[in-house]
Amino acid sequence: MPQSGHAFLPTRIRHGLRLSPFLPLSLTACQADSISFLHPAGTIAALQREWLIEIVIALAVIIIPVFVGVAFCLWRYRLGNRNAAFRPDWSFALPLEFLVWGVPATIVIILSLLIAGSETRHSPERQIGTAQPLDIQVVALNWKWLFIYPDQHVASLDTLVLPVGREVRFLLTSDKTMQSFFIPSLGSQIYAMAGMVTHLHLLANRPGRYLGENTQFNGMGFQGEKFTTLALLPDQFTQWAQHARTSPVTLNDETYRKLLKDGDDRQAMTDLGVKADTPDPMQPQGLSFSNVSDDLFRNIVSRYHGSSAHQGPMPQ
Amino acid sequence: MTSFLFGKLGYGALPFYSAIATVAASMVVLGAIGVVAFITYLRGWKALWTDWLTSVDHKRIGIMYIVVSFVMLARALAEAMLMRAQQVAGYQSPGFLPPEHFAQLFTTHGTIMIFFMAMPFLIGLYNFVMPLQIGARDVSYPLMNSVSLAFTTAGAMLMMVSLCIGKFSTGGWSGYPPYTELAFSPDVGVDYWIWALTLSSIGNTMTGVNFAVTIYKKRAPGMHLFRMPLFAWTALCVSILMIFAMPPLTVATLMLAMDRYLDMHFFTNTDGGNMMNYINMFWLFGHPEVYILILPAFGVYSETVSTFSSKTLYGYTSLVWATISIAVLSFTVWLHHFFTMGQNGNVNAVFGIATMLIAIPTGVKIFNWTLTMFRGRIRMTVPMLYASAFMILFAIGGSTGVMLANPGFDYQAHNTLFLVAHFHNMLIPGLLFGMLSGYHYWFPKAFGFRLHEGWGRTTFWCWCLGFIFAFMPLYALGALGMPRRSQEYFEGAYLPYAIVAMFGALIIGFAMVAMIVQLYVSIKDRAATNVFVGDPWDGRTLEWSVSAPPPEYNFAILPEVGGRDTFFADKRHGRAYRIPQHYEPIEMPANSPLGFIVCVDMGVTGFALTWHIWWLTIGGLLVFAIAIIARSFNRHTKRIISTAEIRETEKRWIEAFQFEPAIPVEDEVTNLNRGLARIPAE
């Protein structure tokens, strides 16, 4: 079996990122460009970092007086200090009452405006921009992620490839336990559940290789359930899709049944008879599939419904 | 693989699958043997039976709750240290704990710390203190109190048995399906977890009913609700929370049990089940639960800050209303535990704002405690150290809570170690410091001698520094996207933080050792630190107005309450320590073996259910029913304490307070303190 490697032209892109000619991408710290929203690579993650800073500043208004006040009282009114005032029966002052209720209330109102405003506009199910997003269907398995590209008719295992600068609409479901799909440097996480479809909009604005993971404990392979997120320039993304279409491994009922077996991506490749790209079991293998049927995702979701009725909006 | 006699039990259930499990199981068995041997050596079996196991006295039941809590704390702490060590060893390597063992550890750690450490600790503290504070002789339903303890202890026993026989659940303390359904967890582990939780939640529901009725019905003459100490107020709010929050948990776990035992499909992936219903119901309990955990600590701080500042509580009414509003609001925010479950952003926004509303009364409380210290005379005793550290660290934890209340940020931090750091930040400096503060504060009242101050300080600094080192790095790890419950990880950036966190866990381990040493040293020196007169801290509320330990009936003559801080006002105006002219006989509940029978029986029933031993399950339930019915035929449920006996008991105490000199509070932590401390007049 030939490998599912990728014959990219070595391209130099912004930020000096050099794409490896091979697409198993290890996810060690020296390899992933970002593992966190503190070093954002997407619109949503950048916003989340901004919100965090705003919240911390607002909260400092409460925290600092507490620190100062507690420390001051403990020192000034210690038993040994007979010069300090002692008012053992003092228990109420109306102006202070307004202060102790008013200050926290004001901070909470300010933070509520933040929630009701910008955050709600960027909740996972909402579209970020106005352009037509790229659809990617995500199937959570034990303990690996299957990414289906309905428009390209390809799929990949544990390697998520997306174009920079184009909004992506993820439609997520699970064919096993409940899991949580999370790419910290791009933005929000969302649960994937069997028989249901959840939505997540993300937008990568920087090419690179990012950490992706499941954060919802789901069994003994949980700690290894990471995937590589590869944000490529649009033309490179097109190249990748074209290349994936030539993959000798097709995704049909038979191969999908093999993916359903519990195990990591290496296990899946063994079952499929594909040689692993690297001997390192800790590295995602970057397997891609061609000839993905249009109904695969819909069938995975509706398997859990006795009748043809299904919950939630289905991709049209 | 099931037999009629033994159900699913087989040799495979023995803990020889890993060395650590074998050692842990051996420690449980050896510990049990050691306790039995020690009691035999002391020739204490008879006393244990008559004075403790069959007792329905709220004070003894409270102490037994706290004993259960300490035992479970030691185990869950050991588990936490193992996990921290694994996360240091687990960088690009499987470490020394296989995934399955690690998963059992985080599940038992969470389950024990919440249900068998925190809950028994706070219920024990309430049990001991609250009736004394409101001037009652006992709770409204003393026997039910003993049965509540029986249920909780049965659950704790089940947790201990699970170490030795079979494996525990790996689904985390919240046990989300579908992972905990048969399809993914076919072993008996989840069943252990279900029955331990069910037993505990039944016990806690009864406790809630009991305390609420006690506060409504048993207050001393003149003790209006708004004259109650804050601690009693939190008891009332917590009881109401228990009454309303525990049933959803019982129902959710029983529905999960029906899925697993009766082939139902409430939460399964298939056949129309929906795990989201479970998550919804679980947090309908789970969020009020975290306020059940924190309000008692708020109550303790309200008492200790006031006592050790020698000052009346600032803003009492504000604090009461803040407590009530926290209790009410706690039922309106449960959805913030699953912002990422795919509901509309507007729904999340509503619940996010509701969550932040709770920060207002909480902030008010912290300011009020600070203002209580303002212009006081503060003595930095151990309880005050805990209170000060709490205010500073809790402000940080509260802030991270407000951050997480923002759905936009929560989509990032959910399920990461940031969340783990946040709730430990609430539970350790909040709940646990409060409980330890209360333990140190009321211990002399319970046993008649003070705890060793120096070891108490050592314990405090170990807990405080250990907490900072163990959990502050977890905020950073969470922000760097490290998921909770990771047995192994591949990012080098995480390793330094993990090492610091392990160092912190070690310091917390020393704190546990220091606590044990403190207890040993204090018991050894009990003659020198005796405070029989019963008011070692110049206390302000009714529990300090009786001897230490208090007599069985608490008050020979029920106190007349004329205001807040009654006892303090009485002392100031020379009304305290009056010697009554004559006594009335007092009717007290008689001892009953029912609690002990229920405890053993429910432990066995839970075990039988776990292992599918049906004959034993039916037998256990029958024994329970028969025991309750048989009790209802018992007509000798009361014991009359004669005036002679009361006079004899009171005489000893009267002689003591007439003989012992009052000492200034400067000397309260020295051996001069015989239970009469006074703030010097200016």
PDB file of C-alpha atoms in Angstrom, chain B residues 249-398:
ATOM      1  CA  LEU B 249     -29.226  13.444  42.096  1.00  0.00           C
ATOM      2  CA  THR B 250     -31.000  10.449  43.596  1.00  0.00           C
ATOM      3  CA  VAL B 251     -33.349  10.341  40.611  1.00  0.00           C
ATOM      4  CA  ALA B 252     -30.571  10.783  38.036  1.00  0.00           C
ATOM      5  CA  THR B 253     -28.404   8.040  39.518  1.00  0.00           C
ATOM      6  CA  LEU B 254     -31.387   5.715  39.928  1.00  0.00           C
ATOM      7  CA  MET B 255     -32.393   6.281  36.299  1.00  0.00           C
ATOM      8  CA  LEU B 256     -28.832   5.456  35.291  1.00  0.00           C
ATOM      9  CA  ALA B 257     -29.134   2.348  37.471  1.00  0.00           C
ATOM     10  CA  MET B 258     -32.352   1.409  35.654  1.00  0.00           C
ATOM     11  CA  ASP B 259     -30.511   1.757  32.353  1.00  0.00           C
ATOM     12  CA  ARG B 260     -27.800  -0.558  33.615  1.00  0.00           C
ATOM     13  CA  TYR B 261     -29.928  -3.095  35.488  1.00  0.00           C
ATOM     14  CA  LEU B 262     -33.317  -3.110  33.797  1.00  0.00           C
ATOM     15  CA  ASP B 263     -32.356  -2.450  30.178  1.00  0.00           C
ATOM     16  CA  MET B 264     -34.027   0.943  30.102  1.00  0.00           C
ATOM     17  CA  HIS B 265     -32.863   3.695  27.781  1.00  0.00           C
ATOM     18  CA  PHE B 266     -32.991   6.995  29.596  1.00  0.00           C
ATOM     19  CA  PHE B 267     -29.484   8.122  28.757  1.00  0.00           C
ATOM     20  CA  THR B 268     -28.166   5.655  26.206  1.00  0.00           C
ATOM     21  CA  ASN B 269     -27.071   6.581  22.695  1.00  0.00           C
ATOM     22  CA  THR B 270     -29.581   4.184  21.217  1.00  0.00           C
ATOM     23  CA  ASP B 271     -33.334   3.588  21.457  1.00  0.00           C
ATOM     24  CA  GLY B 272     -34.302   7.165  22.120  1.00  0.00           C
ATOM     25  CA  GLY B 273     -32.089   7.739  25.157  1.00  0.00           C
ATOM     26  CA  ASN B 274     -30.518  11.130  25.620  1.00  0.00           C
ATOM     27  CA  MET B 275     -27.488  11.790  27.799  1.00  0.00           C
ATOM     28  CA  MET B 276     -28.294  15.494  27.880  1.00  0.00           C
ATOM     29  CA  ASN B 277     -31.186  14.754  30.261  1.00  0.00           C
ATOM     30  CA  TYR B 278     -28.755  13.238  32.711  1.00  0.00           C
ATOM     31  CA  ILE B 279     -26.377  16.167  32.493  1.00  0.00           C
ATOM     32  CA  ASN B 280     -29.267  18.556  33.033  1.00  0.00           C
ATOM     33  CA  MET B 281     -30.544  16.686  36.077  1.00  0.00           C
ATOM     34  CA  PHE B 282     -27.120  16.079  37.521  1.00  0.00           C
ATOM     35  CA  TRP B 283     -26.268  19.780  37.554  1.00  0.00           C
ATOM     36  CA  LEU B 284     -29.716  20.649  38.827  1.00  0.00           C
ATOM     37  CA  PHE B 285     -28.311  18.960  41.901  1.00  0.00           C
ATOM     38  CA  GLY B 286     -24.655  19.779  41.260  1.00  0.00           C
ATOM     39  CA  HIS B 287     -24.790  23.516  41.306  1.00  0.00           C
ATOM     40  CA  PRO B 288     -26.823  23.914  44.501  1.00  0.00           C
ATOM     41  CA  GLU B 289     -24.445  21.286  45.874  1.00  0.00           C
ATOM     42  CA  VAL B 290     -21.441  23.565  45.542  1.00  0.00           C
ATOM     43  CA  TYR B 291     -23.313  26.180  47.589  1.00  0.00           C
ATOM     44  CA  ILE B 292     -24.211  23.481  50.107  1.00  0.00           C
ATOM     45  CA  LEU B 293     -20.461  23.102  50.382  1.00  0.00           C
ATOM     46  CA  ILE B 294     -19.483  26.762  50.624  1.00  0.00           C
ATOM     47  CA  LEU B 295     -22.238  28.270  52.790  1.00  0.00           C
ATOM     48  CA  PRO B 296     -21.223  26.319  55.920  1.00  0.00           C
ATOM     49  CA  ALA B 297     -17.726  27.699  55.532  1.00  0.00           C
ATOM     50  CA  PHE B 298     -19.180  31.207  55.224  1.00  0.00           C
ATOM     51  CA  GLY B 299     -21.039  30.490  58.447  1.00  0.00           C
ATOM     52  CA  VAL B 300     -17.879  29.422  60.239  1.00  0.00           C
ATOM     53  CA  TYR B 301     -15.970  32.511  59.070  1.00  0.00           C
ATOM     54  CA  SER B 302     -18.790  34.733  60.278  1.00  0.00           C
ATOM     55  CA  GLU B 303     -18.363  33.245  63.759  1.00  0.00           C
ATOM     56  CA  THR B 304     -14.567  33.144  63.913  1.00  0.00           C
ATOM     57  CA  VAL B 305     -13.893  36.581  62.403  1.00  0.00           C
ATOM     58  CA  SER B 306     -16.312  38.137  64.875  1.00  0.00           C
ATOM     59  CA  THR B 307     -14.969  36.216  67.877  1.00  0.00           C
ATOM     60  CA  PHE B 308     -11.286  36.770  67.176  1.00  0.00           C
ATOM     61  CA  SER B 309     -11.787  40.440  66.298  1.00  0.00           C
ATOM     62  CA  SER B 310     -13.613  40.841  69.640  1.00  0.00           C
ATOM     63  CA  LYS B 311     -16.256  42.651  67.713  1.00  0.00           C
ATOM     64  CA  THR B 312     -19.859  42.171  66.748  1.00  0.00           C
ATOM     65  CA  LEU B 313     -20.403  41.050  63.161  1.00  0.00           C
ATOM     66  CA  TYR B 314     -20.568  43.993  60.755  1.00  0.00           C
ATOM     67  CA  GLY B 315     -23.686  44.116  58.568  1.00  0.00           C
ATOM     68  CA  TYR B 316     -25.499  41.131  60.088  1.00  0.00           C
ATOM     69  CA  THR B 317     -28.694  41.792  58.152  1.00  0.00           C
ATOM     70  CA  SER B 318     -26.769  42.226  54.921  1.00  0.00           C
ATOM     71  CA  LEU B 319     -24.985  38.960  55.529  1.00  0.00           C
ATOM     72  CA  VAL B 320     -28.232  37.126  56.193  1.00  0.00           C
ATOM     73  CA  TRP B 321     -29.833  38.447  53.020  1.00  0.00           C
ATOM     74  CA  ALA B 322     -26.661  37.717  51.075  1.00  0.00           C
ATOM     75  CA  THR B 323     -26.801  34.118  52.327  1.00  0.00           C
ATOM     76  CA  ILE B 324     -30.456  33.773  51.403  1.00  0.00           C
ATOM     77  CA  SER B 325     -29.944  35.261  47.951  1.00  0.00           C
ATOM     78  CA  ILE B 326     -26.982  32.970  47.278  1.00  0.00           C
ATOM     79  CA  ALA B 327     -29.164  30.016  48.248  1.00  0.00           C
ATOM     80  CA  VAL B 328     -31.992  31.107  45.942  1.00  0.00           C
ATOM     81  CA  LEU B 329     -29.747  32.050  43.021  1.00  0.00           C
ATOM     82  CA  SER B 330     -27.870  28.762  43.255  1.00  0.00           C
ATOM     83  CA  PHE B 331     -30.877  27.061  41.653  1.00  0.00           C
ATOM     84  CA  THR B 332     -30.862  29.363  38.649  1.00  0.00           C
ATOM     85  CA  VAL B 333     -27.408  28.807  37.189  1.00  0.00           C
ATOM     86  CA  TRP B 334     -26.957  25.056  36.644  1.00  0.00           C
ATOM     87  CA  LEU B 335     -26.677  25.402  32.875  1.00  0.00           C
ATOM     88  CA  HIS B 336     -23.243  27.018  33.150  1.00  0.00           C
ATOM     89  CA  HIS B 337     -21.791  23.545  33.643  1.00  0.00           C
ATOM     90  CA  PHE B 338     -22.591  22.731  30.027  1.00  0.00           C
ATOM     91  CA  PHE B 339     -22.264  25.922  28.018  1.00  0.00           C
ATOM     92  CA  THR B 340     -20.601  23.771  25.374  1.00  0.00           C
ATOM     93  CA  MET B 341     -23.513  21.380  24.887  1.00  0.00           C
ATOM     94  CA  GLY B 342     -24.728  23.187  21.793  1.00  0.00           C
ATOM     95  CA  GLN B 343     -27.644  25.292  22.992  1.00  0.00           C
ATOM     96  CA  ASN B 344     -28.153  28.761  21.589  1.00  0.00           C
ATOM     97  CA  GLY B 345     -25.768  31.524  22.656  1.00  0.00           C
ATOM     98  CA  ASN B 346     -28.636  33.597  24.077  1.00  0.00           C
ATOM     99  CA  VAL B 347     -29.528  30.819  26.509  1.00  0.00           C
ATOM    100  CA  ASN B 348     -25.905  30.682  27.597  1.00  0.00           C
ATOM    101  CA  ALA B 349     -25.845  34.454  28.040  1.00  0.00           C
ATOM    102  CA  VAL B 350     -28.849  34.372  30.391  1.00  0.00           C
ATOM    103  CA  PHE B 351     -27.273  31.707  32.549  1.00  0.00           C
ATOM    104  CA  GLY B 352     -23.877  33.404  32.425  1.00  0.00           C
ATOM    105  CA  ILE B 353     -25.382  36.627  33.763  1.00  0.00           C
ATOM    106  CA  ALA B 354     -27.340  34.718  36.427  1.00  0.00           C
ATOM    107  CA  THR B 355     -24.097  33.097  37.491  1.00  0.00           C
ATOM    108  CA  MET B 356     -22.355  36.429  37.880  1.00  0.00           C
ATOM    109  CA  LEU B 357     -25.233  37.699  40.028  1.00  0.00           C
ATOM    110  CA  ILE B 358     -24.087  35.256  42.709  1.00  0.00           C
ATOM    111  CA  ALA B 359     -20.799  37.124  42.814  1.00  0.00           C
ATOM    112  CA  ILE B 360     -22.595  40.187  44.216  1.00  0.00           C
ATOM    113  CA  PRO B 361     -23.732  38.702  47.561  1.00  0.00           C
ATOM    114  CA  THR B 362     -20.455  36.813  47.792  1.00  0.00           C
ATOM    115  CA  GLY B 363     -18.500  40.028  47.340  1.00  0.00           C
ATOM    116  CA  VAL B 364     -20.718  41.673  49.974  1.00  0.00           C
ATOM    117  CA  LYS B 365     -19.821  38.920  52.414  1.00  0.00           C
ATOM    118  CA  ILE B 366     -16.088  39.347  51.943  1.00  0.00           C
ATOM    119  CA  PHE B 367     -16.368  43.112  52.408  1.00  0.00           C
ATOM    120  CA  ASN B 368     -18.493  42.595  55.517  1.00  0.00           C
ATOM    121  CA  TRP B 369     -15.955  40.274  57.109  1.00  0.00           C
ATOM    122  CA  THR B 370     -13.230  42.794  56.349  1.00  0.00           C
ATOM    123  CA  LEU B 371     -15.342  45.509  57.962  1.00  0.00           C
ATOM    124  CA  THR B 372     -15.865  43.210  60.949  1.00  0.00           C
ATOM    125  CA  MET B 373     -12.104  43.198  61.436  1.00  0.00           C
ATOM    126  CA  PHE B 374     -11.986  46.975  60.968  1.00  0.00           C
ATOM    127  CA  ARG B 375     -11.491  48.688  64.352  1.00  0.00           C
ATOM    128  CA  GLY B 376     -11.427  45.381  66.160  1.00  0.00           C
ATOM    129  CA  ARG B 377      -8.790  43.742  68.306  1.00  0.00           C
ATOM    130  CA  ILE B 378      -7.603  40.890  66.146  1.00  0.00           C
ATOM    131  CA  ARG B 379      -5.939  37.791  67.597  1.00  0.00           C
ATOM    132  CA  MET B 380      -4.159  35.737  64.949  1.00  0.00           C
ATOM    133  CA  THR B 381      -5.175  32.327  66.215  1.00  0.00           C
ATOM    134  CA  VAL B 382      -5.409  29.335  63.906  1.00  0.00           C
ATOM    135  CA  PRO B 383      -9.093  29.883  62.968  1.00  0.00           C
ATOM    136  CA  MET B 384      -8.309  33.523  62.176  1.00  0.00           C
ATOM    137  CA  LEU B 385      -5.336  32.495  60.026  1.00  0.00           C
ATOM    138  CA  TYR B 386      -7.654  30.293  58.007  1.00  0.00           C
ATOM    139  CA  ALA B 387     -10.183  33.107  57.701  1.00  0.00           C
ATOM    140  CA  SER B 388      -7.569  35.607  56.478  1.00  0.00           C
ATOM    141  CA  ALA B 389      -6.075  33.215  53.942  1.00  0.00           C
ATOM    142  CA  PHE B 390      -9.588  32.382  52.823  1.00  0.00           C
ATOM    143  CA  MET B 391     -10.504  36.000  52.086  1.00  0.00           C
ATOM    144  CA  ILE B 392      -7.439  36.558  49.920  1.00  0.00           C
ATOM    145  CA  LEU B 393      -7.433  33.218  48.088  1.00  0.00           C
ATOM    146  CA  PHE B 394     -11.197  33.036  47.745  1.00  0.00           C
ATOM    147  CA  ALA B 395     -11.234  36.424  46.056  1.00  0.00           C
ATOM    148  CA  ILE B 396      -8.940  34.930  43.408  1.00  0.00           C
ATOM    149  CA  GLY B 397     -11.078  31.820  43.064  1.00  0.00           C
ATOM    150  CA  GLY B 398     -14.231  33.882  42.874  1.00  0.00           C
TER     151      GLY B 398
END
